[in-house]
Amino acid sequence: MCRVVDLKQAVLAKNDEAARALRAELTARGTTVVNLLSSPGSGKTALLERELLLARERGVAVAALTADLATENDAVRLARSGVPVKQVLTDGLCHLEAGMLGRHLDGWMPDDTRLLFVENVGNLVCPASYDLGESLRVVLASVTEGEDKPLKYPTAFGLAHLVIVTKTDIAKAVEFDEDAFRAHVQQVNPGVEVVLTSARANEGVGLLLDRALAVGAGATVHAPVMAGRDGGHLDHHGAHDHDHDHGADHSHDHDQDHDHGHLPPHRHADAAATQSR
């Protein structure tokens, strides 16, 4: 008799187990993880750089881990803030997983880190399915991406604790319809907060830092409706994209490949901007 095994669910369940362990460990040591998701070119690196600079000015112990397919460009930019930064090169993998994150933090992140910002791979499909042990999941979209972005990527936006609009300094030039965007966000994630930002114009800078610090201090995060649906796999987020088949043999572009890691023992030491493959 043949037994059908749902490889997708097995992979995601394994990730959830690693995410729970990592979240418990980091929470116990006072570190709040913020998972940043967006499409490529959304401006999340520019905004994160400003937030890291502000955190340093305020004396908040922060660190940042940024994932990309091939270059160290984002880490170089973020390191200008003067905070510990680590680059993870995924070699074509479309997202981070909890086990992968745990391995890269091992022996790197300073013990006093209060906030860890994780800049996920630029992609709104695969990363949406993977809990990284974060306490705050943030989805960003620029004004140039279209007001219907939340409807095109309902899982990413539907599981967000916070939605950030970027590049608002050019909103008028690109005829961005803020009301329509907000309505579409509420359609997939009722009640989630939407904030407007512009790193260039210094609009809304500090809001992400404030929200992350509040969560670290025990503030209640928004509870996405999608996270409560039956069949959801994310430890505290819920549902997943059903169009990403983890049971197939893939030959992918940047939106597909993935690696399934194990959560290792977790140790911490002094950090610097580094590259890790």
mmCIF file of C-alpha atoms in Angstrom:
data_model
loop_
_atom_site.group_PDB
_atom_site.id
_atom_site.type_symbol
_atom_site.label_atom_id
_atom_site.label_comp_id
_atom_site.label_asym_id
_atom_site.label_seq_id
_atom_site.Cartn_x
_atom_site.Cartn_y
_atom_site.Cartn_z
ATOM 1 C CA MET A 1 0.000 0.000 0.000
ATOM 2 C CA CYS A 2 1.316 3.437 -0.927
ATOM 3 C CA ARG A 3 1.117 6.210 1.625
ATOM 4 C CA VAL A 4 0.862 9.795 0.421
ATOM 5 C CA VAL A 5 3.108 12.150 2.377
ATOM 6 C CA ASP A 6 2.420 15.879 2.241
ATOM 7 C CA LEU A 7 5.987 17.126 1.972
ATOM 8 C CA LYS A 8 4.903 20.740 2.115
ATOM 9 C CA GLN A 9 3.237 20.297 5.482
ATOM 10 C CA ALA A 10 6.179 18.270 6.783
ATOM 11 C CA VAL A 11 8.651 20.968 5.812
ATOM 12 C CA LEU A 12 6.526 23.725 7.292
ATOM 13 C CA ALA A 13 5.881 21.775 10.497
ATOM 14 C CA LYS A 14 9.617 21.276 10.915
ATOM 15 C CA ASN A 15 10.157 24.995 10.432
ATOM 16 C CA ASP A 16 7.459 25.831 12.986
ATOM 17 C CA GLU A 17 9.170 23.634 15.560
ATOM 18 C CA ALA A 18 12.468 25.430 14.991
ATOM 19 C CA ALA A 19 10.700 28.807 15.107
ATOM 20 C CA ARG A 20 9.078 28.032 18.451
ATOM 21 C CA ALA A 21 12.419 27.043 19.948
ATOM 22 C CA LEU A 22 14.178 30.111 18.579
ATOM 23 C CA ARG A 23 11.425 32.475 19.690
ATOM 24 C CA ALA A 24 11.420 31.056 23.216
ATOM 25 C CA GLU A 25 15.198 31.302 23.436
ATOM 26 C CA LEU A 26 15.422 34.873 22.181
ATOM 27 C CA THR A 27 12.444 36.044 24.229
ATOM 28 C CA ALA A 28 14.041 34.600 27.354
ATOM 29 C CA ARG A 29 17.182 36.633 26.747
ATOM 30 C CA GLY A 30 15.229 39.814 25.994
ATOM 31 C CA THR A 31 15.637 39.964 22.198
ATOM 32 C CA THR A 32 12.697 40.850 19.971
ATOM 33 C CA VAL A 33 12.894 39.675 16.352
ATOM 34 C CA VAL A 34 11.342 41.825 13.619
ATOM 35 C CA ASN A 35 10.834 40.088 10.263
ATOM 36 C CA LEU A 36 10.721 42.512 7.324
ATOM 37 C CA LEU A 37 9.105 41.267 4.099
ATOM 38 C CA SER A 38 8.686 43.079 0.799
ATOM 39 C CA SER A 39 9.174 42.879 -2.937
ATOM 40 C CA PRO A 40 12.569 43.793 -4.386
ATOM 41 C CA GLY A 41 13.072 47.555 -4.644
ATOM 42 C CA SER A 42 10.477 48.487 -2.032
ATOM 43 C CA GLY A 43 12.897 50.710 -0.138
ATOM 44 C CA LYS A 44 13.065 48.565 2.984
ATOM 45 C CA THR A 45 16.867 48.753 3.179
ATOM 46 C CA ALA A 46 16.793 52.548 3.029
ATOM 47 C CA LEU A 47 14.155 52.727 5.754
ATOM 48 C CA LEU A 48 15.913 50.132 7.897
ATOM 49 C CA GLU A 49 19.175 52.078 7.686
ATOM 50 C CA ARG A 50 17.421 55.146 9.049
ATOM 51 C CA GLU A 51 15.773 53.124 11.814
ATOM 52 C CA LEU A 52 19.111 51.603 12.839
ATOM 53 C CA LEU A 53 20.740 55.036 12.966
ATOM 54 C CA LEU A 54 17.906 56.297 15.137
ATOM 55 C CA ALA A 55 18.165 53.289 17.442
ATOM 56 C CA ARG A 56 21.871 53.933 17.887
ATOM 57 C CA GLU A 57 21.197 57.592 18.669
ATOM 58 C CA ARG A 58 18.684 56.527 21.307
ATOM 59 C CA GLY A 59 21.080 54.019 22.814
ATOM 60 C CA VAL A 60 18.957 50.994 21.882
ATOM 61 C CA ALA A 61 21.025 47.840 21.370
ATOM 62 C CA VAL A 62 20.016 46.605 17.915
ATOM 63 C CA ALA A 63 21.435 44.296 15.264
ATOM 64 C CA ALA A 64 20.444 43.520 11.706
ATOM 65 C CA LEU A 65 20.691 40.417 9.541
ATOM 66 C CA THR A 66 19.981 40.878 5.867
ATOM 67 C CA ALA A 67 19.429 38.104 3.334
ATOM 68 C CA ASP A 68 20.055 38.372 -0.374
ATOM 69 C CA LEU A 69 20.570 36.000 -3.264
ATOM 70 C CA ALA A 70 23.978 37.152 -4.411
ATOM 71 C CA THR A 71 25.394 40.492 -3.208
ATOM 72 C CA GLU A 72 26.602 42.123 0.002
ATOM 73 C CA ASN A 73 25.215 45.523 -1.023
ATOM 74 C CA ASP A 74 22.508 45.717 1.626
ATOM 75 C CA ALA A 75 24.852 44.786 4.469
ATOM 76 C CA VAL A 76 27.355 47.421 3.343
ATOM 77 C CA ARG A 77 24.613 50.030 3.428
ATOM 78 C CA LEU A 78 23.225 48.946 6.799
ATOM 79 C CA ALA A 79 26.689 48.748 8.377
ATOM 80 C CA ARG A 80 26.998 52.504 7.885
ATOM 81 C CA SER A 81 24.652 52.839 10.848
ATOM 82 C CA GLY A 82 27.402 51.516 13.125
ATOM 83 C CA VAL A 83 25.333 48.652 14.551
ATOM 84 C CA PRO A 84 26.190 44.930 14.206
ATOM 85 C CA VAL A 85 25.177 43.744 10.733
ATOM 86 C CA LYS A 86 25.467 40.353 9.076
ATOM 87 C CA GLN A 87 24.906 39.459 5.449
ATOM 88 C CA VAL A 88 23.494 36.061 4.532
ATOM 89 C CA LEU A 89 23.947 35.052 0.913
ATOM 90 C CA THR A 90 21.311 32.461 0.038
ATOM 91 C CA ASP A 91 22.802 31.467 -3.336
ATOM 92 C CA GLY A 92 19.415 31.631 -5.026
ATOM 93 C CA LEU A 93 17.239 30.453 -2.148
ATOM 94 C CA CYS A 94 14.020 32.455 -2.067
ATOM 95 C CA HIS A 95 13.581 32.874 1.689
ATOM 96 C CA LEU A 96 14.998 32.374 5.153
ATOM 97 C CA GLU A 97 13.813 29.647 7.508
ATOM 98 C CA ALA A 98 13.959 29.485 11.290
ATOM 99 C CA GLY A 99 16.750 26.897 11.353
ATOM 100 C CA MET A 100 18.806 28.933 8.894
ATOM 101 C CA LEU A 101 18.356 32.071 10.975
ATOM 102 C CA GLY A 102 19.333 30.256 14.154
ATOM 103 C CA ARG A 103 22.553 29.001 12.573
ATOM 104 C CA HIS A 104 23.543 32.455 11.397
ATOM 105 C CA LEU A 105 22.905 33.988 14.812
ATOM 106 C CA ASP A 106 24.996 31.319 16.477
ATOM 107 C CA GLY A 107 28.180 32.911 17.821
ATOM 108 C CA TRP A 108 27.426 36.278 16.204
ATOM 109 C CA MET A 109 24.697 38.347 17.827
ATOM 110 C CA PRO A 110 25.775 40.426 20.857
ATOM 111 C CA ASP A 111 24.306 39.244 24.150
ATOM 112 C CA ASP A 112 22.691 42.611 24.926
ATOM 113 C CA THR A 113 20.780 42.848 21.630
ATOM 114 C CA ARG A 114 17.324 44.211 22.349
ATOM 115 C CA LEU A 115 16.012 44.228 18.782
ATOM 116 C CA LEU A 116 17.056 42.054 15.864
ATOM 117 C CA PHE A 117 15.821 43.257 12.483
ATOM 118 C CA VAL A 118 15.773 40.537 9.828
ATOM 119 C CA GLU A 119 15.592 41.827 6.275
ATOM 120 C CA ASN A 120 14.192 38.838 4.428
ATOM 121 C CA VAL A 121 14.859 38.055 0.777
ATOM 122 C CA GLY A 122 12.987 40.426 -1.523
ATOM 123 C CA ASN A 123 9.958 38.257 -2.322
ATOM 124 C CA LEU A 124 6.347 38.263 -1.151
ATOM 125 C CA VAL A 125 5.598 34.591 -1.899
ATOM 126 C CA CYS A 126 7.959 32.120 -0.220
ATOM 127 C CA PRO A 127 8.947 34.169 2.865
ATOM 128 C CA ALA A 128 5.296 34.620 3.811
ATOM 129 C CA SER A 129 5.001 30.925 4.647
ATOM 130 C CA TYR A 130 7.920 30.752 7.069
ATOM 131 C CA ASP A 131 7.832 31.780 10.706
ATOM 132 C CA LEU A 132 11.336 32.889 11.721
ATOM 133 C CA GLY A 133 10.599 33.044 15.421
ATOM 134 C CA GLU A 134 9.726 36.718 15.073
ATOM 135 C CA SER A 135 7.546 38.677 17.454
ATOM 136 C CA LEU A 136 6.709 41.339 14.878
ATOM 137 C CA ARG A 137 6.103 40.646 11.187
ATOM 138 C CA VAL A 138 6.157 43.722 8.975
ATOM 139 C CA VAL A 139 5.236 43.878 5.295
ATOM 140 C CA LEU A 140 6.384 46.874 3.274
ATOM 141 C CA ALA A 141 5.193 48.164 -0.097
ATOM 142 C CA SER A 142 6.257 51.261 -1.983
ATOM 143 C CA VAL A 143 3.837 53.702 -3.574
ATOM 144 C CA THR A 144 5.131 52.607 -6.995
ATOM 145 C CA GLU A 145 3.915 49.017 -6.617
ATOM 146 C CA GLY A 146 0.198 49.627 -7.082
ATOM 147 C CA GLU A 147 -2.749 49.858 -4.738
ATOM 148 C CA ASP A 148 -3.794 46.272 -5.440
ATOM 149 C CA LYS A 149 -0.579 44.713 -4.100
ATOM 150 C CA PRO A 150 -2.315 43.387 -0.941
ATOM 151 C CA LEU A 151 -4.892 41.602 -3.104
ATOM 152 C CA LYS A 152 -2.201 40.034 -5.281
ATOM 153 C CA TYR A 153 -0.264 38.770 -2.248
ATOM 154 C CA PRO A 154 -2.959 38.102 0.361
ATOM 155 C CA THR A 155 -0.885 35.703 2.469
ATOM 156 C CA ALA A 156 1.996 38.134 2.913
ATOM 157 C CA PHE A 157 -0.251 41.050 3.784
ATOM 158 C CA GLY A 158 -2.822 38.881 5.537
ATOM 159 C CA LEU A 159 -0.310 37.642 8.121
ATOM 160 C CA ALA A 160 1.315 40.993 8.848
ATOM 161 C CA HIS A 161 1.279 42.603 12.289
ATOM 162 C CA LEU A 162 2.128 45.940 10.685
ATOM 163 C CA VAL A 163 2.047 47.279 7.115
ATOM 164 C CA ILE A 164 4.404 50.063 6.027
ATOM 165 C CA VAL A 165 4.057 52.158 2.890
ATOM 166 C CA THR A 166 7.403 53.494 1.632
ATOM 167 C CA LYS A 167 8.573 56.252 -0.733
ATOM 168 C CA THR A 168 5.619 58.502 0.063
ATOM 169 C CA ASP A 169 7.633 61.517 -1.091
ATOM 170 C CA ILE A 170 6.787 60.479 -4.675
ATOM 171 C CA ALA A 171 3.214 59.370 -3.995
ATOM 172 C CA LYS A 172 1.702 62.319 -5.815
ATOM 173 C CA ALA A 173 3.951 61.901 -8.845
ATOM 174 C CA VAL A 174 2.948 58.247 -9.295
ATOM 175 C CA GLU A 175 -0.723 58.962 -8.442
ATOM 176 C CA PHE A 176 -0.755 56.588 -5.501
ATOM 177 C CA ASP A 177 -4.285 56.090 -4.175
ATOM 178 C CA GLU A 178 -3.782 55.794 -0.422
ATOM 179 C CA ASP A 179 -7.446 55.169 0.347
ATOM 180 C CA ALA A 180 -7.631 52.290 -2.144
ATOM 181 C CA PHE A 181 -4.441 50.741 -0.760
ATOM 182 C CA ARG A 182 -5.702 50.958 2.806
ATOM 183 C CA ALA A 183 -9.022 49.414 1.783
ATOM 184 C CA HIS A 184 -7.274 46.507 0.101
ATOM 185 C CA VAL A 185 -5.077 45.926 3.149
ATOM 186 C CA GLN A 186 -8.132 45.863 5.386
ATOM 187 C CA GLN A 187 -9.830 43.443 3.017
ATOM 188 C CA VAL A 188 -7.141 40.791 3.602
ATOM 189 C CA ASN A 189 -6.112 41.786 7.145
ATOM 190 C CA PRO A 190 -8.860 43.667 9.009
ATOM 191 C CA GLY A 191 -7.606 45.972 11.740
ATOM 192 C CA VAL A 192 -3.897 45.929 10.902
ATOM 193 C CA GLU A 193 -2.107 49.261 11.256
ATOM 194 C CA VAL A 194 -0.834 50.939 8.084
ATOM 195 C CA VAL A 195 1.845 53.625 8.436
ATOM 196 C CA LEU A 196 3.304 55.942 5.807
ATOM 197 C CA THR A 197 7.040 56.510 5.508
ATOM 198 C CA SER A 198 9.675 58.149 3.370
ATOM 199 C CA ALA A 199 13.309 57.539 4.209
ATOM 200 C CA ARG A 200 14.337 60.340 1.866
ATOM 201 C CA ALA A 201 11.967 62.911 3.357
ATOM 202 C CA ASN A 202 12.323 61.553 6.921
ATOM 203 C CA GLU A 203 8.580 60.979 7.068
ATOM 204 C CA GLY A 204 7.476 58.319 9.534
ATOM 205 C CA VAL A 205 11.061 57.364 10.418
ATOM 206 C CA GLY A 206 11.071 55.958 13.941
ATOM 207 C CA LEU A 207 7.610 54.431 13.772
ATOM 208 C CA LEU A 208 9.018 50.971 13.051
ATOM 209 C CA LEU A 209 11.489 51.302 15.922
ATOM 210 C CA ASP A 210 8.747 52.487 18.275
ATOM 211 C CA ARG A 211 6.439 49.610 17.358
ATOM 212 C CA ALA A 212 9.231 47.058 17.782
ATOM 213 C CA LEU A 213 10.223 48.436 21.184
ATOM 214 C CA ALA A 214 6.594 48.383 22.287
ATOM 215 C CA VAL A 215 6.287 44.713 21.333
ATOM 216 C CA GLY A 216 9.484 43.968 23.201
ATOM 217 C CA ALA A 217 8.022 45.682 26.243
ATOM 218 C CA GLY A 218 4.967 43.436 26.131
ATOM 219 C CA ALA A 219 2.526 45.357 23.965
ATOM 220 C CA THR A 220 -0.124 43.213 22.299
ATOM 221 C CA VAL A 221 0.449 42.768 18.571
ATOM 222 C CA HIS A 222 -2.295 42.790 15.992
ATOM 223 C CA ALA A 223 -3.821 39.333 15.538
ATOM 224 C CA PRO A 224 -4.363 38.656 11.817
ATOM 225 C CA VAL A 225 -7.635 36.892 11.058
ATOM 226 C CA MET A 226 -5.790 34.604 8.647
ATOM 227 C CA ALA A 227 -3.587 33.340 11.497
ATOM 228 C CA GLY A 228 -6.611 31.773 13.154
ATOM 229 C CA ARG A 229 -7.807 29.753 10.183
ATOM 230 C CA ASP A 230 -7.815 25.976 10.424
ATOM 231 C CA GLY A 231 -4.907 24.317 8.678
ATOM 232 C CA GLY A 232 -2.515 27.181 9.214
ATOM 233 C CA HIS A 233 1.041 26.079 9.858
ATOM 234 C CA LEU A 234 2.803 29.142 11.179
ATOM 235 C CA ASP A 235 3.384 29.037 14.910
ATOM 236 C CA HIS A 236 1.735 32.373 15.555
ATOM 237 C CA HIS A 237 0.864 33.581 12.074
ATOM 238 C CA GLY A 238 -1.361 30.887 10.603
ATOM 239 C CA ALA A 239 -2.051 30.186 6.971
ATOM 240 C CA HIS A 240 0.337 29.755 4.081
ATOM 241 C CA ASP A 241 0.477 30.151 0.318
ATOM 242 C CA HIS A 242 -1.042 27.118 -1.355
ATOM 243 C CA ASP A 243 0.615 27.764 -4.707
ATOM 244 C CA HIS A 244 4.179 27.043 -3.526
ATOM 245 C CA ASP A 245 4.827 23.338 -3.810
ATOM 246 C CA HIS A 246 7.638 22.159 -1.537
ATOM 247 C CA GLY A 247 7.159 18.575 -2.564
ATOM 248 C CA ALA A 248 8.382 19.064 -6.129
ATOM 249 C CA ASP A 249 11.845 18.997 -7.627
ATOM 250 C CA HIS A 250 12.370 22.669 -8.473
ATOM 251 C CA SER A 251 14.663 24.430 -10.845
ATOM 252 C CA HIS A 252 13.903 27.967 -9.802
ATOM 253 C CA ASP A 253 14.474 31.627 -10.136
ATOM 254 C CA HIS A 254 14.800 33.849 -7.075
ATOM 255 C CA ASP A 255 11.187 33.267 -6.017
ATOM 256 C CA GLN A 256 11.456 29.513 -5.600
ATOM 257 C CA ASP A 257 14.510 27.708 -4.216
ATOM 258 C CA HIS A 258 14.875 26.920 -0.559
ATOM 259 C CA ASP A 259 17.001 25.162 2.023
ATOM 260 C CA HIS A 260 15.716 23.318 5.045
ATOM 261 C CA GLY A 261 17.968 23.690 8.027
ATOM 262 C CA HIS A 262 18.104 22.543 11.609
ATOM 263 C CA LEU A 263 18.132 24.775 14.650
ATOM 264 C CA PRO A 264 21.590 24.523 16.240
ATOM 265 C CA PRO A 265 22.823 25.314 19.736
ATOM 266 C CA HIS A 266 22.666 29.078 20.112
ATOM 267 C CA ARG A 267 25.660 31.053 21.359
ATOM 268 C CA HIS A 268 26.455 34.738 21.047
ATOM 269 C CA ALA A 269 29.587 36.855 20.833
ATOM 270 C CA ASP A 270 30.780 40.249 19.624
ATOM 271 C CA ALA A 271 29.582 41.122 16.135
ATOM 272 C CA ALA A 272 30.708 42.958 13.063
ATOM 273 C CA ALA A 273 29.432 43.365 9.552
ATOM 274 C CA THR A 274 30.196 39.976 8.048
ATOM 275 C CA GLN A 275 29.380 37.831 5.045
ATOM 276 C CA SER A 276 28.045 34.309 5.478
ATOM 277 C CA ARG A 277 27.319 31.839 2.757
#
